[in-house]
mmCIF file of C-alpha atoms in Angstrom:
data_model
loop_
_atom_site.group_PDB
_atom_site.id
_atom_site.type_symbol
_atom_site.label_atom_id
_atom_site.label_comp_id
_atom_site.label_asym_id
_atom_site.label_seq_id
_atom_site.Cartn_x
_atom_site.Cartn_y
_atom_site.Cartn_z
ATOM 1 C CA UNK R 1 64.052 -7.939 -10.518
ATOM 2 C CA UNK R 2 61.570 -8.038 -7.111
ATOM 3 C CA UNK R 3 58.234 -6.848 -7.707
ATOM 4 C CA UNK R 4 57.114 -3.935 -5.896
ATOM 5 C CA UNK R 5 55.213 -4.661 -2.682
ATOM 6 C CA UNK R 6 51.555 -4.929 -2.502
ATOM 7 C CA UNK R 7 49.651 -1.846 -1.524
ATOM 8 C CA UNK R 8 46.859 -2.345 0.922
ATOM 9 C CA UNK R 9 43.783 -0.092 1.331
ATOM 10 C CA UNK R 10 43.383 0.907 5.089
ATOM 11 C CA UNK R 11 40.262 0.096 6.087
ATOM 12 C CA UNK R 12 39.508 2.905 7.557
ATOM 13 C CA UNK R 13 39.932 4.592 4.462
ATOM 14 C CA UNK R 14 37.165 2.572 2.842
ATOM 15 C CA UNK R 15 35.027 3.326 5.568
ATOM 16 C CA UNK R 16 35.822 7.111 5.209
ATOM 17 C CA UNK R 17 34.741 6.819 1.364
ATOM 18 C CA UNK R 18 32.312 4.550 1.944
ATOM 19 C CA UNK R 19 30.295 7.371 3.688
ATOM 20 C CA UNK R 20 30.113 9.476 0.466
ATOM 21 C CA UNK R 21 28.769 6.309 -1.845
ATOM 22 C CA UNK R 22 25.529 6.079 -2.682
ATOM 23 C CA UNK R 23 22.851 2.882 -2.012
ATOM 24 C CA UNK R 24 23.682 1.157 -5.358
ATOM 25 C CA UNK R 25 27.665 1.404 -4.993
ATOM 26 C CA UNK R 26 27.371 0.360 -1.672
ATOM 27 C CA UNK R 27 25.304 -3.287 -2.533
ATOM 28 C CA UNK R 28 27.729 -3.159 -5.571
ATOM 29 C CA UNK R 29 30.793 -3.088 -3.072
ATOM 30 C CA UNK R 30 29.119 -5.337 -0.362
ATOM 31 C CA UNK R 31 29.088 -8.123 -3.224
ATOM 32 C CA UNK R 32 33.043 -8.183 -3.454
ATOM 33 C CA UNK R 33 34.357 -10.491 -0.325
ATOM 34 C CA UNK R 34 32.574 -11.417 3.117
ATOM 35 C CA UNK R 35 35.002 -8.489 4.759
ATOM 36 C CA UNK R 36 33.342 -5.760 2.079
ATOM 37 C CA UNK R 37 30.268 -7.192 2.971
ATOM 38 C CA UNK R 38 30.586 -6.799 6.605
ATOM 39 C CA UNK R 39 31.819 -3.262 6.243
ATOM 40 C CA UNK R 40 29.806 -2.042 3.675
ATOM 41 C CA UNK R 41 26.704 -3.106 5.608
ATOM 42 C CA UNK R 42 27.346 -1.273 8.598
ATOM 43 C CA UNK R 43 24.447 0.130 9.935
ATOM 44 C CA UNK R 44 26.269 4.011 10.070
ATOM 45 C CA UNK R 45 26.397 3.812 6.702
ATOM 46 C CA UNK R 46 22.969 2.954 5.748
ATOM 47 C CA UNK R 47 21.024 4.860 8.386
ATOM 48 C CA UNK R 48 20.720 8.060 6.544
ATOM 49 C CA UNK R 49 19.817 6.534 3.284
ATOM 50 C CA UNK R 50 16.776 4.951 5.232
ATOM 51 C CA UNK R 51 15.517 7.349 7.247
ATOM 52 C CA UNK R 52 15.853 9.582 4.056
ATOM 53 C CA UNK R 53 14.052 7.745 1.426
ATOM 54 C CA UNK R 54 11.875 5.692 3.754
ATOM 55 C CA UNK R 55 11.347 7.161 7.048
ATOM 56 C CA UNK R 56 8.669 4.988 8.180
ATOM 57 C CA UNK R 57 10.100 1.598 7.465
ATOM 58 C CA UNK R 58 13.589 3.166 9.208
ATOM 59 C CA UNK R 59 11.654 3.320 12.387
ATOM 60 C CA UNK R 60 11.912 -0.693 12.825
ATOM 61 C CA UNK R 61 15.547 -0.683 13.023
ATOM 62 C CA UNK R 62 16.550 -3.686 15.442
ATOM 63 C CA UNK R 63 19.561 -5.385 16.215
ATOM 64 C CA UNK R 64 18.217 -8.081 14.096
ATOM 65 C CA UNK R 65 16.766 -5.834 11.086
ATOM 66 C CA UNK R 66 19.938 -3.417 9.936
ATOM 67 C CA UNK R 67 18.943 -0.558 7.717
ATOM 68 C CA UNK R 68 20.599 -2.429 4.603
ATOM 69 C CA UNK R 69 18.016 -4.991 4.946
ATOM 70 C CA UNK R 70 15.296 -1.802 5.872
ATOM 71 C CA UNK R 71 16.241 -0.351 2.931
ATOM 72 C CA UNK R 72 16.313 -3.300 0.404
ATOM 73 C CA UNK R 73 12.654 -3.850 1.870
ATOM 74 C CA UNK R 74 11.522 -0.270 0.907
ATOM 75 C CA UNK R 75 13.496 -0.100 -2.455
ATOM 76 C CA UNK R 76 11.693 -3.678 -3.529
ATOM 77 C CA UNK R 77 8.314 -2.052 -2.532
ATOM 78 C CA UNK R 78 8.727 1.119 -4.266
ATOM 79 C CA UNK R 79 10.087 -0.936 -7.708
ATOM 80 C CA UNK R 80 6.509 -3.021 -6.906
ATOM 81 C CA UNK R 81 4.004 -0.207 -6.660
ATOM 82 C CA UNK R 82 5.148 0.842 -9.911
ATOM 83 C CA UNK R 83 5.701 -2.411 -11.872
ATOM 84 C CA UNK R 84 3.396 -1.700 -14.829
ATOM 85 C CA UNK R 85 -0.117 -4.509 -14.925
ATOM 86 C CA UNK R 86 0.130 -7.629 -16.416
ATOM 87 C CA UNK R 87 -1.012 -8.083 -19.781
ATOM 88 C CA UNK R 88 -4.775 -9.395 -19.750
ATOM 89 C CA UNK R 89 -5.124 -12.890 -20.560
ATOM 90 C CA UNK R 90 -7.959 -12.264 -22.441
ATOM 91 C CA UNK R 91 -8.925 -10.008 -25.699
ATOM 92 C CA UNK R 92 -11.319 -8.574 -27.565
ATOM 93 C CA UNK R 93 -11.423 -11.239 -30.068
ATOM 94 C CA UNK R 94 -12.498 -13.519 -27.550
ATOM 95 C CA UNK R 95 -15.555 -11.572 -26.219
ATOM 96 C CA UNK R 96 -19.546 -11.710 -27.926
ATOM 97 C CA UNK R 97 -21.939 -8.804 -26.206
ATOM 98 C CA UNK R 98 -25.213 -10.309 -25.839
ATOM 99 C CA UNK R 99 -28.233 -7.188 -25.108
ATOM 100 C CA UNK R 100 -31.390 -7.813 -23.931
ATOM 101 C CA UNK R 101 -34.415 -5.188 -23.991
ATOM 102 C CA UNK R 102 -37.571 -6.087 -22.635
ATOM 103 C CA UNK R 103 -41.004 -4.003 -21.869
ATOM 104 C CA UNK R 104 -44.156 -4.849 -20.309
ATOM 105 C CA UNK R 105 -46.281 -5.135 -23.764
ATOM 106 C CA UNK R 106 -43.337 -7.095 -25.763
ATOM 107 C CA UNK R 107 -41.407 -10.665 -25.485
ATOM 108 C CA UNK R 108 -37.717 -9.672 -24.806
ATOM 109 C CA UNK R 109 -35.296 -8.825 -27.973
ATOM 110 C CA UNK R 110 -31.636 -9.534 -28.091
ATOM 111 C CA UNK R 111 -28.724 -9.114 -30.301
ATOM 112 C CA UNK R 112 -25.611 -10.714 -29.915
ATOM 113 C CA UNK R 113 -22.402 -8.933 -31.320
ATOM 114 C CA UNK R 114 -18.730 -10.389 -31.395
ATOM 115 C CA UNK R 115 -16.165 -7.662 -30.031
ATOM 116 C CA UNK R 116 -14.656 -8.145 -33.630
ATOM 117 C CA UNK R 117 -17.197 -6.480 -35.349
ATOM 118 C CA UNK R 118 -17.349 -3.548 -33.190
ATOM 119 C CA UNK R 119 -15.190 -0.395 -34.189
ATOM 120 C CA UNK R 120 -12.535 0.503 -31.062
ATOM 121 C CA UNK R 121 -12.436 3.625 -29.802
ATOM 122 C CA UNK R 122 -9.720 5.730 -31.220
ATOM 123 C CA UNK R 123 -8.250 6.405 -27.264
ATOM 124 C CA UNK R 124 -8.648 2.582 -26.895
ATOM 125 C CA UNK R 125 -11.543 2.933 -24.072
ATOM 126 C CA UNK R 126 -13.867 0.738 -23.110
ATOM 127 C CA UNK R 127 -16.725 1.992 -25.148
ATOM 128 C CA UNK R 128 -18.562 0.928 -28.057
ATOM 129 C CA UNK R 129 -21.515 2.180 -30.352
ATOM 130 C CA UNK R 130 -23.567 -0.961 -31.879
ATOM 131 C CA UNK R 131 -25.435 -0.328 -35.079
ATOM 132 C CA UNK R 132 -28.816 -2.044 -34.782
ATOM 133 C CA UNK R 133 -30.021 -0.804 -38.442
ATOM 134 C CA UNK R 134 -29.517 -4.127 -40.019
ATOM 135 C CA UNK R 135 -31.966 -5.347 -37.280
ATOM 136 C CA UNK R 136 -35.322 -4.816 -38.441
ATOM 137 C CA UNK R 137 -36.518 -6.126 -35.102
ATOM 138 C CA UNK R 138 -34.811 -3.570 -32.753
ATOM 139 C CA UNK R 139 -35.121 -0.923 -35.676
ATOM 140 C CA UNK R 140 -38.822 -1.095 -35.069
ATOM 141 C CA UNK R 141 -38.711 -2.160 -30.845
ATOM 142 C CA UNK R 142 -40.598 0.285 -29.092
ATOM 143 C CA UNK R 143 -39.206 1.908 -25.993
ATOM 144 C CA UNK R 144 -41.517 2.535 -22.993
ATOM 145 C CA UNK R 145 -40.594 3.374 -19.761
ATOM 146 C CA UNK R 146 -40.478 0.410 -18.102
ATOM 147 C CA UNK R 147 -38.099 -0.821 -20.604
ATOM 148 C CA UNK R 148 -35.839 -3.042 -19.219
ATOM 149 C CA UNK R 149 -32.039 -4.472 -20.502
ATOM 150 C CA UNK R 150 -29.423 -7.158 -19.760
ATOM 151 C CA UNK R 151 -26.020 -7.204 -21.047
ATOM 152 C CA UNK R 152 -24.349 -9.761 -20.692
ATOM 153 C CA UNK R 153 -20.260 -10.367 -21.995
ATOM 154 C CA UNK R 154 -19.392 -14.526 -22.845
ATOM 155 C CA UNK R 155 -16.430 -15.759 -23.399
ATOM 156 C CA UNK R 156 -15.905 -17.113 -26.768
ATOM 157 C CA UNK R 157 -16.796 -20.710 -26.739
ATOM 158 C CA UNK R 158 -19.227 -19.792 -24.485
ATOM 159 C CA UNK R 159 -16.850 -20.934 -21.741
ATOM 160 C CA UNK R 160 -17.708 -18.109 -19.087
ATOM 161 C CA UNK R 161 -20.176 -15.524 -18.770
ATOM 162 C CA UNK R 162 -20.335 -12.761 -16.535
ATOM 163 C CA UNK R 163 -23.267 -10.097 -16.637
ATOM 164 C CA UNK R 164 -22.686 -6.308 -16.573
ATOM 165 C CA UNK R 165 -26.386 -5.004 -15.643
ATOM 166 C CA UNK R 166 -29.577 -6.234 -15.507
ATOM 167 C CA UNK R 167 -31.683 -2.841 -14.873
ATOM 168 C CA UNK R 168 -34.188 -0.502 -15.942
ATOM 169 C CA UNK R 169 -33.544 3.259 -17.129
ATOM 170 C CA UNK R 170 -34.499 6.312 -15.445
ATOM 171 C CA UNK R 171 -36.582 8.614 -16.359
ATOM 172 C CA UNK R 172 -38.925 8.876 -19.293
ATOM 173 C CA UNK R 173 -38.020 7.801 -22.537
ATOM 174 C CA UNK R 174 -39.458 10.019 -25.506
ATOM 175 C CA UNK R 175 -38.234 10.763 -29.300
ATOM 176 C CA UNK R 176 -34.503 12.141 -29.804
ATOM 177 C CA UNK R 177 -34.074 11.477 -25.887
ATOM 178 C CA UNK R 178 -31.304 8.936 -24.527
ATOM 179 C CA UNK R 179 -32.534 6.259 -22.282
ATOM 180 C CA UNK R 180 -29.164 5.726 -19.947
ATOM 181 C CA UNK R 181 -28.811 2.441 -17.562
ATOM 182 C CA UNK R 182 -26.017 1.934 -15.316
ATOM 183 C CA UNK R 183 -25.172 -0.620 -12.904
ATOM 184 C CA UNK R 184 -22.287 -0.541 -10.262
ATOM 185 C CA UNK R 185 -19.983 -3.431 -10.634
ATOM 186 C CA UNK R 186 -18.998 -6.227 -8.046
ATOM 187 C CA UNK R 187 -15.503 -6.515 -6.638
ATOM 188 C CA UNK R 188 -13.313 -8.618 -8.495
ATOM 189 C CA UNK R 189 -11.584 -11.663 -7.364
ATOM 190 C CA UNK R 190 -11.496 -12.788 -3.770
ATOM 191 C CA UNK R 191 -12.112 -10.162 -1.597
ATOM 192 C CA UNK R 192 -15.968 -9.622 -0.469
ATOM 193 C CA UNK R 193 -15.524 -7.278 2.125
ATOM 194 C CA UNK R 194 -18.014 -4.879 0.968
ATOM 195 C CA UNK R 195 -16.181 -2.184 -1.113
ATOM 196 C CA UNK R 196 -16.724 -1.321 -4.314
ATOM 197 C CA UNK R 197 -15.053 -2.319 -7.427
ATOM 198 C CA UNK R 198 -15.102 1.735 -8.630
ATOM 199 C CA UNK R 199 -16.545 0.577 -11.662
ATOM 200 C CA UNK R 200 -19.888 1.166 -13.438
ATOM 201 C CA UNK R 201 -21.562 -0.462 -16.698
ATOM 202 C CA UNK R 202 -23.028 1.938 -18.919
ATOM 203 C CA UNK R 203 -25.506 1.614 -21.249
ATOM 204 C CA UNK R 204 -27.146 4.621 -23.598
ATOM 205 C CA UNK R 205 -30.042 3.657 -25.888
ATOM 206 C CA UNK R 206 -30.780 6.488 -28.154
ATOM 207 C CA UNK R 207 -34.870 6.760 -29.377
ATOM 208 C CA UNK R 208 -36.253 8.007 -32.287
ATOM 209 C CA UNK R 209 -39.382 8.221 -33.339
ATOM 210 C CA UNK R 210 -41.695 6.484 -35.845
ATOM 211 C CA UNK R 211 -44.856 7.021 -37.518
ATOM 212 C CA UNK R 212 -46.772 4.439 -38.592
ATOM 213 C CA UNK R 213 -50.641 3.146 -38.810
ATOM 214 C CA UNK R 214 -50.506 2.995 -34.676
ATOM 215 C CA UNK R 215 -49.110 6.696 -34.283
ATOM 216 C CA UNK R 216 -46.080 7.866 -33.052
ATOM 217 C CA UNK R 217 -43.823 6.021 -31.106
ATOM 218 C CA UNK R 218 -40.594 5.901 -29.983
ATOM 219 C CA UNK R 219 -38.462 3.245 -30.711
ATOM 220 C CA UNK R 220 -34.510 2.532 -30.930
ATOM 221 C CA UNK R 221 -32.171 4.027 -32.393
ATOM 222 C CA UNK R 222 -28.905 3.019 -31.488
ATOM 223 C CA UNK R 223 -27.308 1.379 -28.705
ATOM 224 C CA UNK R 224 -24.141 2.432 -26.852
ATOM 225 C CA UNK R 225 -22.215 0.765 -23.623
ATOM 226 C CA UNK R 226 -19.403 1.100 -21.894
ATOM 227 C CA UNK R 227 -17.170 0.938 -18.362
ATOM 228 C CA UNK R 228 -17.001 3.735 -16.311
ATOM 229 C CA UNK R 229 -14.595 4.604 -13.327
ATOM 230 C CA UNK R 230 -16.146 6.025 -10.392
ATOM 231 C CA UNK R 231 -13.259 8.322 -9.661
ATOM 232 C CA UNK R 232 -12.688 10.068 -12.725
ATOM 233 C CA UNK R 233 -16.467 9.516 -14.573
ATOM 234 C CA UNK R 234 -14.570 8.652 -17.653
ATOM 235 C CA UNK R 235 -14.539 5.232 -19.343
ATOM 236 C CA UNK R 236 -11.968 2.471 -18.361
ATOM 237 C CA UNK R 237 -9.137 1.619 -20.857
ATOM 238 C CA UNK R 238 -9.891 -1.609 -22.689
ATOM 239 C CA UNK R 239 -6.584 -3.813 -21.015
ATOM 240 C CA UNK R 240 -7.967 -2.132 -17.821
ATOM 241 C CA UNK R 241 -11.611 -3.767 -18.389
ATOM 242 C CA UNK R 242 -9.848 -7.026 -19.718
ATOM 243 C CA UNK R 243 -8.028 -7.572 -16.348
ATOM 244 C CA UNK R 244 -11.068 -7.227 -14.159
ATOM 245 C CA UNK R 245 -13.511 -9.611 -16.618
ATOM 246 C CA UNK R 246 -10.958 -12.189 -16.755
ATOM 247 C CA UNK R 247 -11.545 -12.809 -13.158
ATOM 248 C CA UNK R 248 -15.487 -13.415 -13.719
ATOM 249 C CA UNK R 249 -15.327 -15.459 -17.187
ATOM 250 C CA UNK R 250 -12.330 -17.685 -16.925
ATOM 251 C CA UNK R 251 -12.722 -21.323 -14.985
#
């Protein structure tokens, strides 16, 4: 019994259809022999995809840069821009917040807190209240205006640390007031060029007020910071902070 003869696809038939596939069918069908490739390549077939979806990279078509390659270049680009961040390499659990306040009348007072035994904000931001009641010291710190503070964030093991603001407040400080500090942050990583980071370190220290044998004074209450975006004036996700400290505080 002979077996019926082969049936071969014109070419030009492919070429026809080939003009109705999309990107993704066409590197699909480019993939099946060196002739596919050669035809399914062809720059009249991947000129309008280019100029369509990336009509800026289109305009350096050469002899030497087809659209396929044009448009592989823009697709990888576009699959780049929104790859999502890396995981930060470090956490929470490996982060102590050491405060400083210091006035003109008083040696400087500091607390140091590990990350672990502050509570995370419900929307996961970067901001954190620290309870200084159990601190009889800062309980009973008075707050003048020339109060001064330093945070500083190490790295557990004290391996790295980086500081977030070293300032004084503005304004006057008196009872049931806040006393805010804020610092704009560096750039991180290589790049010195003189921008800005967007970021800013905040720091709120609420006063109350005391009476005692000296009078009234003010002195703290509690103490709030945080990371700040310059764009939006709304704290920084914590991954978001992670990623730019782990440039500052690991070797």
């Amino acid at each position: 019994m002979s077996q019926p003869p082969e049936s071969n696809i014109p070419w030009e038939v492919l070429t026809l259809v080939a003009t109705n596939l999309d990107p993704k069918t066409l590197a699909t069908a480019s993939s099946v022999s060196k002739q596919w490739c050669t035809t399914m390549t062809s720059d009249h077939l991947w000129a309008h995809p280019c100029t369509t979806h990336f009509p800026s990279i289109s305009h350096l078509h050469s002899t030497t840069l087809p659209y396929h390659r044009l448009y592989n270049l823009g697709f990888t680009a576009t699959k780049r821009r929104h790859l999502p961040p890396p995981q930060p390499s470090i956490t929470l659990q490996n982060l102590l917040f050491v405060i400083t306040l210091t006035t003109s009348t008083s040696p400087p007072l500091t607390i140091t807190k590990p990350c672990t035994e502050l509570a995370l904000d419900p929307s996961s931001l970067f901001r954190f209240d620290i309870d200084v009641s159990d601190h009889r010291k800062w309980s009973k710190y008075e707050v003048l205006d020339d109060t001064r503070v330093t945070w500083n964030v190490v790295l557990g093991g004290y391996e790295g640390v980086f500081t977030m603001m070293d300032c004084k407040g503005r304004g006057s400080f008196f009872s049931g007031s806040d006393g805010w500090f804020t610092a704009e942050l560096p750039v991180a990583g290589w790049w010195s060029g003189g921008g800005s980071s967007g970021l800013v370190a905040e720091m709120r220290v609420a006063v109350r007020e005391e009476v005692g044998g000296d009078g009234r004074r003010g002195v703290v209450g509690s103490v709030s910071v945080g990371v700040l975006s310059v764009v939006t004036w709304r704290y920084v996700c914590v991954d978001d902070c992670l990623r730019y400290l782990q440039h500052f505080l690991e070797p």
